[in-house]
Short mmCIF file of C-alpha atoms in Angstrom, two decimals:
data_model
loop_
_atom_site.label_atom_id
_atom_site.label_comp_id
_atom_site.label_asym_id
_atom_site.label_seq_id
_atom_site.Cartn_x
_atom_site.Cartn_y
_atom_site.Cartn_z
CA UNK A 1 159.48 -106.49 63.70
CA UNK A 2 155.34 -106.03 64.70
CA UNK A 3 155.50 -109.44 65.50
CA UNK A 4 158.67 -109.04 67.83
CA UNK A 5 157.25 -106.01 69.69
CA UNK A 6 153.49 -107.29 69.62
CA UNK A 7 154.35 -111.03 71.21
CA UNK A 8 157.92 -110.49 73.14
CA UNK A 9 158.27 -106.65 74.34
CA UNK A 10 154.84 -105.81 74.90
CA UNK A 11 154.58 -109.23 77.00
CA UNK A 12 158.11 -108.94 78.54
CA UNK A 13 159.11 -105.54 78.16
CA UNK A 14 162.06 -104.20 76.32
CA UNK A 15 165.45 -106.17 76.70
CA UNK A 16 168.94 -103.98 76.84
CA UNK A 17 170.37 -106.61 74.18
CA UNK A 18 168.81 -108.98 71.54
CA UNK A 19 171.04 -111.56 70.21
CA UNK A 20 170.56 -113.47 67.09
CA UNK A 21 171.86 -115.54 64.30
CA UNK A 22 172.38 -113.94 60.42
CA UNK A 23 168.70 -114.43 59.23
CA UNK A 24 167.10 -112.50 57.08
CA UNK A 25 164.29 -110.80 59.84
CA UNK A 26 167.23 -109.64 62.36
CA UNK A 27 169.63 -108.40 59.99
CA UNK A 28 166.43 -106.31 57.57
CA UNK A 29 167.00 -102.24 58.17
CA UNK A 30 163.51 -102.20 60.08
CA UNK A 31 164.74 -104.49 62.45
CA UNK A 32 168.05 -102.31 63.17
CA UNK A 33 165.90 -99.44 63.51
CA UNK A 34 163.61 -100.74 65.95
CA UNK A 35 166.11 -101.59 67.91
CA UNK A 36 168.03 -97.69 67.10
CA UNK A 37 164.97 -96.39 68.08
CA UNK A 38 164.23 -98.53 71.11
CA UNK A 39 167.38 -98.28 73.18
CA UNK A 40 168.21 -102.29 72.27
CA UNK A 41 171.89 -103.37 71.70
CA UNK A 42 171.52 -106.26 68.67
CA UNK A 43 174.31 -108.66 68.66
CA UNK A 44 174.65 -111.29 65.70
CA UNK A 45 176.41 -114.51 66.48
CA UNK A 46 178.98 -115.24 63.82
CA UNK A 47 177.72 -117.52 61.16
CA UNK A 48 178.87 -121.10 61.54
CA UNK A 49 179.04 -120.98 65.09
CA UNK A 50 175.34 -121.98 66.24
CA UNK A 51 176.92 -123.04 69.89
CA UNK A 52 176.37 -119.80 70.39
CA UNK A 53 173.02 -119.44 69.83
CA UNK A 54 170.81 -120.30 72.88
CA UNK A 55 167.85 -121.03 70.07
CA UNK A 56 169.74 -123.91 68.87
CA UNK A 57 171.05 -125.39 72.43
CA UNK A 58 167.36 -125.88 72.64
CA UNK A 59 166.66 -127.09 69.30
CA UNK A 60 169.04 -130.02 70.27
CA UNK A 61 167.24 -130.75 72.90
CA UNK A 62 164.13 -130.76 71.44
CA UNK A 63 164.99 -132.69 68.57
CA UNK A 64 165.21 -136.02 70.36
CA UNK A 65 162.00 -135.59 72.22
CA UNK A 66 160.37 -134.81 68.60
CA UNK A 67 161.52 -137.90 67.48
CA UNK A 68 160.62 -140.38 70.06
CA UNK A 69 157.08 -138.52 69.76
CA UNK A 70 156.50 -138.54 66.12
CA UNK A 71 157.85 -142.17 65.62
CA UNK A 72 157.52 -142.33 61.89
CA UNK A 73 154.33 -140.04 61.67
CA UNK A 74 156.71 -137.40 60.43
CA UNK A 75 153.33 -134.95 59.39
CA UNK A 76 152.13 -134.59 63.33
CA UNK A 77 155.55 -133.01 64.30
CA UNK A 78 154.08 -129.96 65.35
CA UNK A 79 151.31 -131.02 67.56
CA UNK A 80 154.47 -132.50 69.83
CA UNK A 81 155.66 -128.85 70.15
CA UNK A 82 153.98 -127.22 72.49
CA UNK A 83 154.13 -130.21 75.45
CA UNK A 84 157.22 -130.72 74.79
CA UNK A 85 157.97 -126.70 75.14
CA UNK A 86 155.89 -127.16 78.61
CA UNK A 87 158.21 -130.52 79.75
CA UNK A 88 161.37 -128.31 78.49
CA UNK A 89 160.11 -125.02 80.49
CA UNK A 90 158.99 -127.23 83.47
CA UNK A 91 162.02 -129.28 84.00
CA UNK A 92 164.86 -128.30 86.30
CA UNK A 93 168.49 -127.07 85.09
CA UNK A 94 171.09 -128.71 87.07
CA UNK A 95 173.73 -126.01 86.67
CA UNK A 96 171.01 -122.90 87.49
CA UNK A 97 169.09 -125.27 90.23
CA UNK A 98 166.01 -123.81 88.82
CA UNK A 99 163.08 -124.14 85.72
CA UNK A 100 163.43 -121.88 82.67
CA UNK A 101 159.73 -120.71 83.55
CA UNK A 102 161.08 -120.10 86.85
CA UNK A 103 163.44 -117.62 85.42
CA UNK A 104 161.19 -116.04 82.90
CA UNK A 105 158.26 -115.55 84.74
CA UNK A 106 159.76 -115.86 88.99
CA UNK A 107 157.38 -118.45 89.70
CA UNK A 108 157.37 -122.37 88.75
CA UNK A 109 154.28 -123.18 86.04
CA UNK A 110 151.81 -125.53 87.59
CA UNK A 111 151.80 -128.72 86.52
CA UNK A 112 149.70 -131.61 85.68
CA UNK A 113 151.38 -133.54 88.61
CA UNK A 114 151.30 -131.08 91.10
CA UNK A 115 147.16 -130.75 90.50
CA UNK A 116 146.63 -134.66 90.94
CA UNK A 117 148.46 -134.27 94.77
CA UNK A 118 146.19 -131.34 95.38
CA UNK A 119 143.47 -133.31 94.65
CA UNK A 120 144.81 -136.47 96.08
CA UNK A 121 145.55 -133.63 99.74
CA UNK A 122 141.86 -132.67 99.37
CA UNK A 123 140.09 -135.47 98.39
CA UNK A 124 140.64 -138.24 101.42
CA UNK A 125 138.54 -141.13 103.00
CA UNK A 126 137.93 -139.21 105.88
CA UNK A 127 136.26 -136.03 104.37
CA UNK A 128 135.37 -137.68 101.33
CA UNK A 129 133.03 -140.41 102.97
CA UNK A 130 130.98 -138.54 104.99
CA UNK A 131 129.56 -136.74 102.58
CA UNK A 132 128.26 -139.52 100.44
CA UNK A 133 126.91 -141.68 103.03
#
């Protein structure tokens, strides 16, 4: 529960509802009561149903992305994560329109992409030359 307020509400503020799967950290009495005593509806998605779980809708999409990355290297997984959390976060939902960073944070996250046509917009023959010669 430290970790939950710590990293997620004192980041992101307090959410109205938390929903979750069975495991042992959501269901524990502290967790209930921080969520009593903070105002925050918890919902548990019924066990053997994980469709229901956003977490894992993610987790199968990350899963094949982990696996083309790792190859048969099956020690490095977790260096993979965080890119592939970035590509995930970065990439555009068809059904919303928008990123998921879009809608957690109301802006797009700059990529590496978008920094090489900055460059490529400030950085021409014409006022690149000049200055050298």
């Amino acid at each position: 529960a430290k970790k939950l307020i710590e990293e997620i509400f004192l980041r992101f503020g307090l959410p109205r509802k938390i929903t979750s799967d069975n495991g042992v950290s959501f269901i524990a009495s502290v967790m209930q009561q921080v969520c009593s005593m903070l105002g925050i509806h918890q919902s548990l998605i019924p066990l053997y149903h994980p469709e229901a779980n956003m977490v894992e809708r993610k987790n199968r999409d990350l899963k094949p992305r982990l696996g083309i990355l790792v190859k048969n290297n099956h020690t490095s997984w977790s260096q993979y994560l965080a890119p592939i959390r970035f590509a995930m976060n970065t990439a555009k939902n068809e059904n919303l329109g928008c990123t998921s960073a879009y809608l957690t944070f109301g802006r797009e996250l700059r990529t590496l992409d978008e920094v090489q046509n900055d460059l490529r917009q400030v950085i021409t023959p014409q006022n690149f030359l000049p200055q050298i010669t």
